[in-house]
Tab-separated table of C-alpha atoms in Angstrom:
chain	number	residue	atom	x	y	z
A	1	UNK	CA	17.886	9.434	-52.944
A	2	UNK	CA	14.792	7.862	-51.322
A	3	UNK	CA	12.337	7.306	-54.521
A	4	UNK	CA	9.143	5.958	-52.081
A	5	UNK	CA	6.023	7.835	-52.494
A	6	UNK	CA	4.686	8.178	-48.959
A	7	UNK	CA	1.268	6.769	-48.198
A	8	UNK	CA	-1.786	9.297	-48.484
A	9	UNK	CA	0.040	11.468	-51.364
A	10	UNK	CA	-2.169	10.492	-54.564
A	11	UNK	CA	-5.740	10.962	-51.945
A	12	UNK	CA	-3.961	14.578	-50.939
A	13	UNK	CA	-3.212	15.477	-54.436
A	14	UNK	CA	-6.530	14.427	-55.972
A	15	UNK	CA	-8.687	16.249	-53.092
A	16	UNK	CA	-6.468	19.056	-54.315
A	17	UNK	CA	-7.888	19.043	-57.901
A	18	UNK	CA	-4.503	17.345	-59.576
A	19	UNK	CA	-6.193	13.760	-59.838
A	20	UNK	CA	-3.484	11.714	-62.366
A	21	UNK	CA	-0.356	13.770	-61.950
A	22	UNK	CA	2.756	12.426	-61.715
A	23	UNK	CA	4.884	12.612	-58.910
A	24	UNK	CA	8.493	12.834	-59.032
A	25	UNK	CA	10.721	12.592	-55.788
A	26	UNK	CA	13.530	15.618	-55.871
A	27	UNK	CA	16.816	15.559	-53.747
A	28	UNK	CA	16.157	16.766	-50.191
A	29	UNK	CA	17.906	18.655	-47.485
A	30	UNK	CA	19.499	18.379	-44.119
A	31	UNK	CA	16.025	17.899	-42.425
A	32	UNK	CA	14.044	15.147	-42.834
A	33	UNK	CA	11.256	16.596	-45.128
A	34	UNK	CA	11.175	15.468	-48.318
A	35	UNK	CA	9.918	16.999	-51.900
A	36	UNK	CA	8.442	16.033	-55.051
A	37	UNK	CA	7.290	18.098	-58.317
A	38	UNK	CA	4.068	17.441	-59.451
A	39	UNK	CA	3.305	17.519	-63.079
A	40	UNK	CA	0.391	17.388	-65.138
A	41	UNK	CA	-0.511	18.858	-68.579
A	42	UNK	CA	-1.651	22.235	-67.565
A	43	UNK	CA	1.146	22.614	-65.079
A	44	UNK	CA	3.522	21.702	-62.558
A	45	UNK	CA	3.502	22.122	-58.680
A	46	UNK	CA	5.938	21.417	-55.514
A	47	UNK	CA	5.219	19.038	-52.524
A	48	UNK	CA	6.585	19.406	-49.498
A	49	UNK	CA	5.883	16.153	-47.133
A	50	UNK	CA	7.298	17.466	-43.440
A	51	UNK	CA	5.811	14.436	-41.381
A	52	UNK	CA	4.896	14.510	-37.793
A	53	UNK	CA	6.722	13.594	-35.090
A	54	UNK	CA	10.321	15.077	-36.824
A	55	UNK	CA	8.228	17.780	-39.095
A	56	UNK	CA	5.927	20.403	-38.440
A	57	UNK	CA	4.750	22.142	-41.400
A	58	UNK	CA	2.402	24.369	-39.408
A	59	UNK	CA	6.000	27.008	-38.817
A	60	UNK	CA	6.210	26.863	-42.832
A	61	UNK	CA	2.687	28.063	-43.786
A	62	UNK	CA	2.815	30.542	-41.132
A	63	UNK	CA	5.777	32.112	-42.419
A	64	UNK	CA	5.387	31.654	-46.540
A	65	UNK	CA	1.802	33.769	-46.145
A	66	UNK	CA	3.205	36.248	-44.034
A	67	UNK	CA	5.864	36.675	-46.492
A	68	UNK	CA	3.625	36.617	-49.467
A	69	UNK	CA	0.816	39.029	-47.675
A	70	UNK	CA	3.985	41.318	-47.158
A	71	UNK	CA	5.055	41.712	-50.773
A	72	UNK	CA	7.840	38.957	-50.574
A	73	UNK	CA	8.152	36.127	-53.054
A	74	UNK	CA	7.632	33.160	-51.261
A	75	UNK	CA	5.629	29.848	-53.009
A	76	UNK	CA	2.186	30.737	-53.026
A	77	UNK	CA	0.050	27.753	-50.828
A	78	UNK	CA	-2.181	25.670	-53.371
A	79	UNK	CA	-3.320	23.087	-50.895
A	80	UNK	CA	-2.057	21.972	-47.054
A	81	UNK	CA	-2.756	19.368	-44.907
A	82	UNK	CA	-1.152	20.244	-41.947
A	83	UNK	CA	-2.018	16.812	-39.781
A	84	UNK	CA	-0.356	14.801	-42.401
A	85	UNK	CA	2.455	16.981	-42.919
A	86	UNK	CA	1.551	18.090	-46.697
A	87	UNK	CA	1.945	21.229	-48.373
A	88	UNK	CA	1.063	21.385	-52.051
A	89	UNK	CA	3.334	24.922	-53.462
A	90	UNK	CA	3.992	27.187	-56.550
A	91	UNK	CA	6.483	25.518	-58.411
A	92	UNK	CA	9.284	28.157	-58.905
A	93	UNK	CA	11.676	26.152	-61.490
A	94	UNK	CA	14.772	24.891	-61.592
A	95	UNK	CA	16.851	27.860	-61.813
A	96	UNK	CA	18.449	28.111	-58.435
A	97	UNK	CA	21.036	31.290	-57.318
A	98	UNK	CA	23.854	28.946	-56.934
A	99	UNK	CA	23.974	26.567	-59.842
A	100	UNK	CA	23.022	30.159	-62.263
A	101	UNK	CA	25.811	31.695	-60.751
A	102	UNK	CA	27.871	28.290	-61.062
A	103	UNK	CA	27.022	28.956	-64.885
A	104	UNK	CA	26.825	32.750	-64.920
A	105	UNK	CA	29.810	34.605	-62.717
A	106	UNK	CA	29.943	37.568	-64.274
A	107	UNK	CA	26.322	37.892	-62.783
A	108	UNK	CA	27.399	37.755	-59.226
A	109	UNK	CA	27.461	41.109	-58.171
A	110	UNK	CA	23.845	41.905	-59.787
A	111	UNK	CA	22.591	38.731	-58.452
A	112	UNK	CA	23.609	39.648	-54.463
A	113	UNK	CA	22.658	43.326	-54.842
A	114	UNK	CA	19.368	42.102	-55.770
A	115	UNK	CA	19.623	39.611	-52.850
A	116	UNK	CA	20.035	42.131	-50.344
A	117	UNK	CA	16.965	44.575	-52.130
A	118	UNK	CA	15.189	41.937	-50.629
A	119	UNK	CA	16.499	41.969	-47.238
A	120	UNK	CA	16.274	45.694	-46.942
A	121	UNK	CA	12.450	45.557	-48.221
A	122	UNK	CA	12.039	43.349	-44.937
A	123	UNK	CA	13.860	45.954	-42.746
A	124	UNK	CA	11.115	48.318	-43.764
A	125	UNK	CA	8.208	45.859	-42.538
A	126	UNK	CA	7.413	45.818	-38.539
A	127	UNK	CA	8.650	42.180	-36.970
A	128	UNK	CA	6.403	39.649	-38.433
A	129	UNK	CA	4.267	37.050	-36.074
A	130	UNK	CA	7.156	35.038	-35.022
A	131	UNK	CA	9.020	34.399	-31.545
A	132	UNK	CA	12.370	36.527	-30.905
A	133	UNK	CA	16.154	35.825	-31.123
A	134	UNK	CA	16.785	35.350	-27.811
A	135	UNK	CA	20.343	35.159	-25.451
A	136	UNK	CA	18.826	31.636	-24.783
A	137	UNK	CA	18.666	30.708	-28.264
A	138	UNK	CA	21.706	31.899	-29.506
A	139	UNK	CA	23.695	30.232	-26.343
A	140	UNK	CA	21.480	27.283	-27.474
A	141	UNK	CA	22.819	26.946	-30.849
A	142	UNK	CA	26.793	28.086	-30.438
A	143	UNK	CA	26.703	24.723	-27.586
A	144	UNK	CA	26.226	23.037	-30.939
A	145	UNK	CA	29.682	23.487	-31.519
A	146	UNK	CA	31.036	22.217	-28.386
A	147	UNK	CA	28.123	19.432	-28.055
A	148	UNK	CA	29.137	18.160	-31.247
A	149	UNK	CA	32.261	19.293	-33.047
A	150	UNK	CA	34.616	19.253	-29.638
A	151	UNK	CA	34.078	15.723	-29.332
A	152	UNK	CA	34.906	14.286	-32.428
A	153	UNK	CA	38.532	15.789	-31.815
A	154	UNK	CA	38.683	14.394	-27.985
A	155	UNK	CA	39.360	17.666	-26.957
A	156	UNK	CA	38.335	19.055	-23.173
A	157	UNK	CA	37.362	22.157	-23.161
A	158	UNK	CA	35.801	24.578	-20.258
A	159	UNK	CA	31.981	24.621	-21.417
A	160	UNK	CA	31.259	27.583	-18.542
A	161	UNK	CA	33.839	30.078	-20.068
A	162	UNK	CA	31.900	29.647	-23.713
A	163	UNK	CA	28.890	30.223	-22.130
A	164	UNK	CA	30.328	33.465	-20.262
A	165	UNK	CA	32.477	34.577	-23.604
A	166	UNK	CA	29.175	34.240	-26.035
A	167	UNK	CA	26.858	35.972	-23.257
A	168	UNK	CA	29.883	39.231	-22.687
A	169	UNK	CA	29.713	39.328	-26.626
A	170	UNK	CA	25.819	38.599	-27.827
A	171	UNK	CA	25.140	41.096	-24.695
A	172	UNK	CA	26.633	43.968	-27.119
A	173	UNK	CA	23.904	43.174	-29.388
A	174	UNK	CA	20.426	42.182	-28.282
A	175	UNK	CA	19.496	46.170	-27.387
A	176	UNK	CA	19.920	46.345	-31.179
A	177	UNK	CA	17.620	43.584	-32.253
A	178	UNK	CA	14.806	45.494	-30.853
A	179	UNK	CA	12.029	45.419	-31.508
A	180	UNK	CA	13.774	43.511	-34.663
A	181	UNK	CA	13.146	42.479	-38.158
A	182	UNK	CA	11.926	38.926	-39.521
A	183	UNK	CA	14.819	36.675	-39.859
A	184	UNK	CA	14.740	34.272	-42.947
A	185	UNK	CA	17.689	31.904	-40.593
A	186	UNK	CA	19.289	30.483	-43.685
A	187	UNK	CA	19.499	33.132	-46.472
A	188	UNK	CA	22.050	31.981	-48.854
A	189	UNK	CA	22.466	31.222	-52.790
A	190	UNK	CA	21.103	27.281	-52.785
A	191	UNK	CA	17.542	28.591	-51.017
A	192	UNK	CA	16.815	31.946	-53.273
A	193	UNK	CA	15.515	30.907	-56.699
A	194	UNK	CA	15.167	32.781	-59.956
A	195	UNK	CA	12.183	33.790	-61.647
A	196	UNK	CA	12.442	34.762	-65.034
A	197	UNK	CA	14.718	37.441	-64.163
A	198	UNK	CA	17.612	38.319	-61.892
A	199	UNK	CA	16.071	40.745	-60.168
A	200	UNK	CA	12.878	38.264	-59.431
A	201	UNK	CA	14.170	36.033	-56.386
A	202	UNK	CA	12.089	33.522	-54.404
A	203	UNK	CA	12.426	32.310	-51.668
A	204	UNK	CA	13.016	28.777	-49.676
A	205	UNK	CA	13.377	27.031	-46.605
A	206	UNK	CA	12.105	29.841	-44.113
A	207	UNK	CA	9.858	27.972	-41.465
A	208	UNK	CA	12.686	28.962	-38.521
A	209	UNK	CA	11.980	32.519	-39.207
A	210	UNK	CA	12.583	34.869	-36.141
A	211	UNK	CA	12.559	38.422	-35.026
A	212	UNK	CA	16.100	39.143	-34.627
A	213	UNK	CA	19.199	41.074	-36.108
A	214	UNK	CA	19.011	42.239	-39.463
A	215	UNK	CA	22.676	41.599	-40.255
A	216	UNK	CA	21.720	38.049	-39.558
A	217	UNK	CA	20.344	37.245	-42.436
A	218	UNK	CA	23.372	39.199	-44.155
A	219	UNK	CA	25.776	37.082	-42.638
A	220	UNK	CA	23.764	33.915	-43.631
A	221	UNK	CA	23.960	35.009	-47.551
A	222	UNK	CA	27.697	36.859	-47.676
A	223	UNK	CA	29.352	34.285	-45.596
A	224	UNK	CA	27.521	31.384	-46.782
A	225	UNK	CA	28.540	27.687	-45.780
A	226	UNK	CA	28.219	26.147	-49.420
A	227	UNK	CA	28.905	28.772	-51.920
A	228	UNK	CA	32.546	30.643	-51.788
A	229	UNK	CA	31.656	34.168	-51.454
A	230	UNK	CA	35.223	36.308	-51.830
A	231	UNK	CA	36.525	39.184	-49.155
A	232	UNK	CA	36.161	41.250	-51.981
A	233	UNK	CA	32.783	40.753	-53.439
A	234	UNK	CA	30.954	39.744	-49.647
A	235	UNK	CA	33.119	44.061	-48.719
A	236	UNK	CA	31.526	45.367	-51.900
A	237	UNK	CA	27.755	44.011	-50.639
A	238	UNK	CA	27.974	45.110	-47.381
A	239	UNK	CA	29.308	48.453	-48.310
A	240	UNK	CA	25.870	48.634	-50.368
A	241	UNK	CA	24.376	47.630	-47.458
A	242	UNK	CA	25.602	50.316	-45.187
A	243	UNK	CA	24.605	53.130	-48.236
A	244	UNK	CA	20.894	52.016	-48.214
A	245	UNK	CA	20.820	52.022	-44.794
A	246	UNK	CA	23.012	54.611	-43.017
A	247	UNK	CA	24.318	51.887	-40.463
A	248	UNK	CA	28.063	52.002	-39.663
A	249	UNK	CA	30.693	50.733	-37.118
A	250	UNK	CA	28.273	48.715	-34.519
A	251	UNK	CA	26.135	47.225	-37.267
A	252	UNK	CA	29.840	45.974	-38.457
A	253	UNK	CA	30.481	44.583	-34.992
A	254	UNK	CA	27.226	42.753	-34.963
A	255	UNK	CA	27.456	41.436	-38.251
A	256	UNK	CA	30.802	40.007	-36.998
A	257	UNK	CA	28.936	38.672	-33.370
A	258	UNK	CA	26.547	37.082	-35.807
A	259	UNK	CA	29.197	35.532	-37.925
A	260	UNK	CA	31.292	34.144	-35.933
A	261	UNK	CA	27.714	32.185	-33.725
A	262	UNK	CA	26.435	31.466	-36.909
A	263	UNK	CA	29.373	29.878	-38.304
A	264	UNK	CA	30.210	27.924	-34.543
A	265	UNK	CA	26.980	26.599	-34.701
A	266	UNK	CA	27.128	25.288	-38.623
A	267	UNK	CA	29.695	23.650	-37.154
A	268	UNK	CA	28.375	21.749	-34.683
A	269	UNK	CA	24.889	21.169	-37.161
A	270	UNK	CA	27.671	19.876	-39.834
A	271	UNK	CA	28.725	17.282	-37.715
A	272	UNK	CA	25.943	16.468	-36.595
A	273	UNK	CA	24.197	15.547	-39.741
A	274	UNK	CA	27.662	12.849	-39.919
A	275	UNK	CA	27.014	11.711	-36.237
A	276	UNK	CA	23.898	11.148	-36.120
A	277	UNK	CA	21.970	11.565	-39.525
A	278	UNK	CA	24.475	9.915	-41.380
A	279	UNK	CA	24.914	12.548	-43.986
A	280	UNK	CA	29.049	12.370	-44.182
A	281	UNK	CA	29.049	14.766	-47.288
A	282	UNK	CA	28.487	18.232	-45.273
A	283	UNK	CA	32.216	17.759	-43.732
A	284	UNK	CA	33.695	18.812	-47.024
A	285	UNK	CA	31.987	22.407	-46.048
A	286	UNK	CA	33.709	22.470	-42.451
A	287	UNK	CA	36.788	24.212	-44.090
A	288	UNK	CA	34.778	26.814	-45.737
A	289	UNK	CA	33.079	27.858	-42.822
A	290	UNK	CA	35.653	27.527	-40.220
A	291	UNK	CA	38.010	29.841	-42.375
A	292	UNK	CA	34.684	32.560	-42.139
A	293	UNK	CA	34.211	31.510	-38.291
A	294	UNK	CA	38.181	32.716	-38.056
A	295	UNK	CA	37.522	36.060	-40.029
A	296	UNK	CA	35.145	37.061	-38.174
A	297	UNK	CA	37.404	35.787	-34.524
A	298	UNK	CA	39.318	38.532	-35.766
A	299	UNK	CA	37.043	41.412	-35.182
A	300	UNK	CA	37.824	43.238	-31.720
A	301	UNK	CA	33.991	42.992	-31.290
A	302	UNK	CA	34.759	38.770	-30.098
A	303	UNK	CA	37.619	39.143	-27.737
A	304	UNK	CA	36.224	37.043	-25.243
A	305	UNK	CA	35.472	34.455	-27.345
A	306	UNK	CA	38.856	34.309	-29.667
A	307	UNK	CA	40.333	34.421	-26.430
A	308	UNK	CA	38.380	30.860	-25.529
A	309	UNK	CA	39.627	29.979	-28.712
A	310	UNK	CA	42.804	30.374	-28.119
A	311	UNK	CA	43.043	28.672	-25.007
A	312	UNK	CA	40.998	25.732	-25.755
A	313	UNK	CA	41.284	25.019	-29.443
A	314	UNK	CA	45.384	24.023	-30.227
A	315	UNK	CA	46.477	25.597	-32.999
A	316	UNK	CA	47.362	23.161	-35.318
A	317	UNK	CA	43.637	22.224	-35.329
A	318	UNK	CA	42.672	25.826	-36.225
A	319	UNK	CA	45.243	25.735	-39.034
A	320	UNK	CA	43.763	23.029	-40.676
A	321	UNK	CA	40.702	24.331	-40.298
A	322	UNK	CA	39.163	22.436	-37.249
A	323	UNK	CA	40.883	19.058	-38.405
A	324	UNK	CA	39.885	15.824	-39.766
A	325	UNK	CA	36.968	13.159	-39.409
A	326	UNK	CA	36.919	9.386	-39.009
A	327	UNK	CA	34.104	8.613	-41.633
C-alpha cells in the first residue's frame, strides 16, 4: 500500500477548517485514486485524491449531490478542490456489506432486499444529469474482452462477428432503456456501506453513473465479481424484484444481455489491471465471473453471441473457466 501523503493535502485540509488532523492512507481500488481518513478530536472525515491527468473528480461530485439532493445516501461533500483532484467526504465507517456479511450470513437475504429498496427508489426518480448507455458504449466495453483477455490465451478470433453478435443482442434492449434510470455501474457488496443499521446503506464509487437499464445495476449486485452470490439467493432477489415492479419475461432477457456484457467486459478490465496496472491479484476473480458470464450464455436471449462462443472459444478453455495466466 502506497503510505505517501501527496503534496498540497495538509494546505487543502486546513483551508477546509481541519488544521492538525491526522491523515491516514486506506487501501485503494482498481483506479488510480487514492483515499485517506482524516481524524481529529471532534471527528473523522474521508479524502478522496483523484489527480489530474488519470482522475477527474469533477464526474464524482456531480453524481454524489445528485444522489444526495434525490434522497439517496451518498457521502455528503465537506470540501472539493476539483483542480487538484481533492474531495474532502462524510466518513461512513468501516462497516462495509461484504466483510458484515463475511461475519453475519444469516443476514444476507435482509441485507440484498434492502439493497435493491434502493435501486427501486432510483427507478422512481426521472434519469439524472448524466450521458446515456449507448450501443457504442456497450460495444466499447465487451471489446475489452477480446482486446485484452483473447490475447493472453493466443487465441484468433473473428473480432467483426462479436461486434455483429453483441449489436443483434444489445439491439433487443436499448428501446427499453428509454428514457432510462441512473445507473450506479458497479453496485455490488464491497461499494454499499452500513450505517448503523441494515436497512441504512451508503453508497460508493459512483462517478461512471449513466442513464441506462435498470437491471444493470441488478446484475452488477446479484452477479457480483468478488462476492459469491448463490443461484438460489441472487432467484429469490430478483423474484422480489419482479413483485415490486410488475416486470416479467423481457426484463429477464435483459438482465441476462446485461450479464453476460457486464461479465465479458470484467473480463477484459481483470486482465487488464495484470497487463498493464500490475495488479495480478484480480485473476483469482476470473473464475467467479466467467462461471456467471456462462449462466447467463445460457439464456436464449444471447444466441448469437454463445454461438461466437462456441466457435471461437475451445472448450477446454471454457471448462476451466477461461484458463490460466503467466504471472
Amino acid at each position: 500500500m502506497d503510505l505517501t501523503i501527496p503534496p498540497g493535502v495538509e494546505a487543502f485540509l486546513n483551508k477546509a477548517g481541519w488544521i492538525g488532523a491526522t491523515i491516514e492512507p486506506l487501501a485503494g481500488d482498481a483506479s488510480f485514486r487514492r483515499y485517506f481518513r482524516i481524524r481529529r478530536a471532534s471527528g473523522n472525515a474521508m479524502l478522496m485524491h483523484a489527480p489530474p491527468p488519470n482522475e477527474d473528480p469533477e464526474p464524482f461530485l456531480r453524481a454524489a449531490k445528485w444522489l444526495d439532493a434525490n434522497g439517496l445516501r451518498a457521502p455528503h461533500i465537506l470540501a472539493e478542490d476539483a483542480d487538484q483532484g481533492f474531495v474532502l467526504l462524510e466518513d461512513f465507517g468501516e462497516v462495509r456489506m461484504r466483510e458484515y456479511l463475511d461475519a453475519w450470513p444469516q443476514d444476507e437475504e435482509e441485507v440484498y432486499r434492502y439493497a435493491i429498496d434502493a435501486l427501486l427508489q432510483l427507478r422512481k426518480l426521472p434519469a439524472g444529469p448524466f450521458t446515456g448507455y449507448t450501443l457504442a458504449e456497450y460495444q466499447r466495453e465487451a471489446r475489452l474482452f477480446i482486446e485484452w483477455y483473447v490475447p493472453t490465451q493466443s487465441l484468433y478470433v473473428d473480432g467483426r462477428g462479436w461486434t455483429a453478435a453483441w449489436e443483434e443482442v444489445m439491439s433487443h434492449l436499448l428501446p427499453r432503456q428509454r428514457p432510462g434510470v441512473t445507473v450506479l455501474r458497479d453496485y455490488h457488496a464491497e461499494n454499499i456501506m452500513l450505517l448503523n443499521g441494515l436497512d441504512r446503506q451508503g453508497l460508493l464509487d459512483f462517478q461512471d453513473a449513466l442513464n441506462g437499464h435498470p437491471a444493470y445495476d441488478l446484475v452488477s449486485l446479484l452477479q457480483d465479481a468478488r462476492r459469491d452470490v448463490s443461484p438460489e439467493l441472487e432467484a429469490r432477489m430478483l423474484e422480489y424484484y419482479l413483485q415490486q415492479t410488475g416486470e416479467g419475461e423481457e426484463f429477464l432477457a435483459d438482465y441476462a444481455r446485461l450479464g453476460a456484457q457486464r461479465n465479458a467486459k470484467i473480463v477484459g478490465i481483470f486482465v487488464r489491471l495484470w497487463k498493464r496496472d500490475g495488479k495480478p491479484r484480480y485473476l483469482d476473480y476470473i473464475p467467479r465471473v466467467w462461471a456467471l458470464l456462462e449462466r447467463d450464455l445460457a439464456h436464449p436471449a444471447l444466441g448469437p453471441v454463445a454461438a461466437w462462443f462456441d466457435a471461437n472459444i475451445p472448450a477446454e478453455l471454457r471448462a476451466a473457466f477461461g484458463g490460466s495466466y503467466a504471472v
